[in-house]
Amino acid sequence: MRLGIVGQTTRDLVDGGRPRPGGAPLYAARALVLLGHPAAIATTTAAEDRALVEPLAGLGLPTTWHASEATATYRLEHDGDARTVEIVSPGAPFVAADADGWIADALGDAAVVHCGALSRLDFPSATLAALRAQGRRVSLDGQGLVRPGRAGPCSTEGTSLASSATWTC
């Protein structure tokens, strides 16, 4: 059974270094290649950032890129074991017309699709419904459920991630 992965390829700014690609499509594809599992990837960046998709496409899985209005951009800084994350740009959401159009074409016969959400903005309910209406099982990345889709620093609120904590950005 082929798995479909849908998500934004991100521009990650790590510890002041050069921008590098990130996002669920890249990391999921790396794992699936190691496992030898068939998959199809559907991803976006702004047109000027298409080169960020090259490492993903180079993994050998069928990869479809589509231009979006903006590239999701994250700044990550490390100080020993401490890590801070800032959403510089949340990117652009996947809309139902995407799901019924270019994403459906990219996924082909994939029976299960993993939506690699970076924030709540990425996959509106109409988009998820469109994917389900195609007869696919849908999984949604948990981090996307807890990050609001706006620029700003991310932090946890609450007592722990396992209980009532939420992320704010």
JSON list of C-alpha atoms in Angstrom, two decimals, residues 10-95:
[
{"chain": "A", "resi": 10, "resn": "THR", "atom": "CA", "xyz": [10.11, 24.76, 4.92]},
{"chain": "A", "resi": 11, "resn": "ARG", "atom": "CA", "xyz": [12.98, 27.19, 4.87]},
{"chain": "A", "resi": 12, "resn": "ASP", "atom": "CA", "xyz": [14.69, 26.54, 8.20]},
{"chain": "A", "resi": 13, "resn": "LEU", "atom": "CA", "xyz": [17.07, 29.13, 9.62]},
{"chain": "A", "resi": 14, "resn": "VAL", "atom": "CA", "xyz": [19.11, 27.20, 12.18]},
{"chain": "A", "resi": 15, "resn": "ASP", "atom": "CA", "xyz": [21.56, 28.90, 14.55]},
{"chain": "A", "resi": 16, "resn": "GLY", "atom": "CA", "xyz": [22.27, 31.75, 12.15]},
{"chain": "A", "resi": 17, "resn": "GLY", "atom": "CA", "xyz": [23.39, 29.39, 9.37]},
{"chain": "A", "resi": 18, "resn": "ARG", "atom": "CA", "xyz": [22.37, 29.29, 5.75]},
{"chain": "A", "resi": 19, "resn": "PRO", "atom": "CA", "xyz": [18.73, 28.47, 5.01]},
{"chain": "A", "resi": 20, "resn": "ARG", "atom": "CA", "xyz": [18.10, 24.76, 4.68]},
{"chain": "A", "resi": 21, "resn": "PRO", "atom": "CA", "xyz": [15.07, 22.65, 3.78]},
{"chain": "A", "resi": 22, "resn": "GLY", "atom": "CA", "xyz": [12.84, 21.10, 6.38]},
{"chain": "A", "resi": 23, "resn": "GLY", "atom": "CA", "xyz": [9.25, 20.07, 6.93]},
{"chain": "A", "resi": 24, "resn": "ALA", "atom": "CA", "xyz": [7.28, 16.86, 7.13]},
{"chain": "A", "resi": 25, "resn": "PRO", "atom": "CA", "xyz": [7.66, 15.89, 3.45]},
{"chain": "A", "resi": 26, "resn": "LEU", "atom": "CA", "xyz": [11.46, 15.82, 3.71]},
{"chain": "A", "resi": 27, "resn": "TYR", "atom": "CA", "xyz": [11.68, 13.98, 7.04]},
{"chain": "A", "resi": 28, "resn": "ALA", "atom": "CA", "xyz": [8.89, 11.53, 6.24]},
{"chain": "A", "resi": 29, "resn": "ALA", "atom": "CA", "xyz": [10.44, 10.76, 2.85]},
{"chain": "A", "resi": 30, "resn": "ARG", "atom": "CA", "xyz": [13.83, 10.06, 4.46]},
{"chain": "A", "resi": 31, "resn": "ALA", "atom": "CA", "xyz": [12.22, 7.55, 6.83]},
{"chain": "A", "resi": 32, "resn": "LEU", "atom": "CA", "xyz": [10.13, 5.92, 4.10]},
{"chain": "A", "resi": 33, "resn": "VAL", "atom": "CA", "xyz": [13.17, 5.50, 1.85]},
{"chain": "A", "resi": 34, "resn": "LEU", "atom": "CA", "xyz": [15.07, 3.81, 4.70]},
{"chain": "A", "resi": 35, "resn": "LEU", "atom": "CA", "xyz": [12.09, 1.51, 5.27]},
{"chain": "A", "resi": 36, "resn": "GLY", "atom": "CA", "xyz": [11.71, 0.79, 1.55]},
{"chain": "A", "resi": 37, "resn": "HIS", "atom": "CA", "xyz": [8.06, 1.81, 1.73]},
{"chain": "A", "resi": 38, "resn": "PRO", "atom": "CA", "xyz": [6.36, 3.10, -1.44]},
{"chain": "A", "resi": 39, "resn": "ALA", "atom": "CA", "xyz": [5.14, 6.68, -1.17]},
{"chain": "A", "resi": 40, "resn": "ALA", "atom": "CA", "xyz": [4.20, 9.76, -3.16]},
{"chain": "A", "resi": 41, "resn": "ILE", "atom": "CA", "xyz": [5.03, 13.27, -1.97]},
{"chain": "A", "resi": 42, "resn": "ALA", "atom": "CA", "xyz": [3.10, 16.50, -2.60]},
{"chain": "A", "resi": 43, "resn": "THR", "atom": "CA", "xyz": [4.75, 19.70, -1.38]},
{"chain": "A", "resi": 44, "resn": "THR", "atom": "CA", "xyz": [4.84, 23.45, -1.80]},
{"chain": "A", "resi": 45, "resn": "THR", "atom": "CA", "xyz": [7.13, 26.45, -1.49]},
{"chain": "A", "resi": 46, "resn": "ALA", "atom": "CA", "xyz": [7.01, 29.89, -3.03]},
{"chain": "A", "resi": 47, "resn": "ALA", "atom": "CA", "xyz": [8.36, 29.80, -6.60]},
{"chain": "A", "resi": 48, "resn": "GLU", "atom": "CA", "xyz": [11.59, 31.57, -5.62]},
{"chain": "A", "resi": 49, "resn": "ASP", "atom": "CA", "xyz": [12.30, 28.82, -3.04]},
{"chain": "A", "resi": 50, "resn": "ARG", "atom": "CA", "xyz": [11.77, 25.82, -5.31]},
{"chain": "A", "resi": 51, "resn": "ALA", "atom": "CA", "xyz": [15.43, 24.81, -4.84]},
{"chain": "A", "resi": 52, "resn": "LEU", "atom": "CA", "xyz": [14.52, 23.83, -1.25]},
{"chain": "A", "resi": 53, "resn": "VAL", "atom": "CA", "xyz": [12.66, 20.84, -2.73]},
{"chain": "A", "resi": 54, "resn": "GLU", "atom": "CA", "xyz": [15.72, 19.44, -4.54]},
{"chain": "A", "resi": 55, "resn": "PRO", "atom": "CA", "xyz": [17.01, 17.35, -1.58]},
{"chain": "A", "resi": 56, "resn": "LEU", "atom": "CA", "xyz": [13.51, 15.90, -1.17]},
{"chain": "A", "resi": 57, "resn": "ALA", "atom": "CA", "xyz": [13.15, 15.08, -4.86]},
{"chain": "A", "resi": 58, "resn": "GLY", "atom": "CA", "xyz": [16.64, 13.57, -4.80]},
{"chain": "A", "resi": 59, "resn": "LEU", "atom": "CA", "xyz": [15.51, 10.84, -2.40]},
{"chain": "A", "resi": 60, "resn": "GLY", "atom": "CA", "xyz": [13.91, 8.97, -5.29]},
{"chain": "A", "resi": 61, "resn": "LEU", "atom": "CA", "xyz": [10.25, 8.97, -4.28]},
{"chain": "A", "resi": 62, "resn": "PRO", "atom": "CA", "xyz": [7.75, 10.46, -6.74]},
{"chain": "A", "resi": 63, "resn": "THR", "atom": "CA", "xyz": [7.62, 14.11, -5.67]},
{"chain": "A", "resi": 64, "resn": "THR", "atom": "CA", "xyz": [5.26, 16.79, -6.95]},
{"chain": "A", "resi": 65, "resn": "TRP", "atom": "CA", "xyz": [6.00, 20.44, -6.20]},
{"chain": "A", "resi": 66, "resn": "HIS", "atom": "CA", "xyz": [3.43, 23.21, -6.52]},
{"chain": "A", "resi": 67, "resn": "ALA", "atom": "CA", "xyz": [4.08, 26.92, -6.16]},
{"chain": "A", "resi": 68, "resn": "SER", "atom": "CA", "xyz": [2.42, 28.62, -3.20]},
{"chain": "A", "resi": 69, "resn": "GLU", "atom": "CA", "xyz": [2.08, 32.25, -2.17]},
{"chain": "A", "resi": 70, "resn": "ALA", "atom": "CA", "xyz": [4.71, 31.93, 0.58]},
{"chain": "A", "resi": 71, "resn": "THR", "atom": "CA", "xyz": [7.29, 29.53, 1.94]},
{"chain": "A", "resi": 72, "resn": "ALA", "atom": "CA", "xyz": [6.88, 28.40, 5.54]},
{"chain": "A", "resi": 73, "resn": "THR", "atom": "CA", "xyz": [9.96, 29.74, 7.34]},
{"chain": "A", "resi": 74, "resn": "TYR", "atom": "CA", "xyz": [11.16, 28.82, 10.81]},
{"chain": "A", "resi": 75, "resn": "ARG", "atom": "CA", "xyz": [14.03, 30.19, 12.90]},
{"chain": "A", "resi": 76, "resn": "LEU", "atom": "CA", "xyz": [15.54, 27.68, 15.32]},
{"chain": "A", "resi": 77, "resn": "GLU", "atom": "CA", "xyz": [18.19, 28.65, 17.86]},
{"chain": "A", "resi": 78, "resn": "HIS", "atom": "CA", "xyz": [20.01, 26.30, 20.22]},
{"chain": "A", "resi": 79, "resn": "ASP", "atom": "CA", "xyz": [21.83, 27.13, 23.45]},
{"chain": "A", "resi": 80, "resn": "GLY", "atom": "CA", "xyz": [23.04, 23.85, 24.89]},
{"chain": "A", "resi": 81, "resn": "ASP", "atom": "CA", "xyz": [19.92, 21.77, 25.48]},
{"chain": "A", "resi": 82, "resn": "ALA", "atom": "CA", "xyz": [17.61, 24.78, 25.18]},
{"chain": "A", "resi": 83, "resn": "ARG", "atom": "CA", "xyz": [15.89, 25.38, 21.86]},
{"chain": "A", "resi": 84, "resn": "THR", "atom": "CA", "xyz": [13.82, 28.34, 20.74]},
{"chain": "A", "resi": 85, "resn": "VAL", "atom": "CA", "xyz": [11.55, 28.25, 17.71]},
{"chain": "A", "resi": 86, "resn": "GLU", "atom": "CA", "xyz": [10.05, 31.19, 15.87]},
{"chain": "A", "resi": 87, "resn": "ILE", "atom": "CA", "xyz": [7.65, 31.11, 12.97]},
{"chain": "A", "resi": 88, "resn": "VAL", "atom": "CA", "xyz": [8.95, 33.74, 10.56]},
{"chain": "A", "resi": 89, "resn": "SER", "atom": "CA", "xyz": [6.26, 32.93, 7.98]},
{"chain": "A", "resi": 90, "resn": "PRO", "atom": "CA", "xyz": [3.54, 30.28, 8.30]},
{"chain": "A", "resi": 91, "resn": "GLY", "atom": "CA", "xyz": [3.44, 29.72, 4.55]},
{"chain": "A", "resi": 92, "resn": "ALA", "atom": "CA", "xyz": [0.16, 29.17, 2.72]},
{"chain": "A", "resi": 93, "resn": "PRO", "atom": "CA", "xyz": [-2.57, 26.64, 3.53]},
{"chain": "A", "resi": 94, "resn": "PHE", "atom": "CA", "xyz": [-3.61, 23.75, 1.32]},
{"chain": "A", "resi": 95, "resn": "VAL", "atom": "CA", "xyz": [-7.18, 24.39, 0.14]}
]
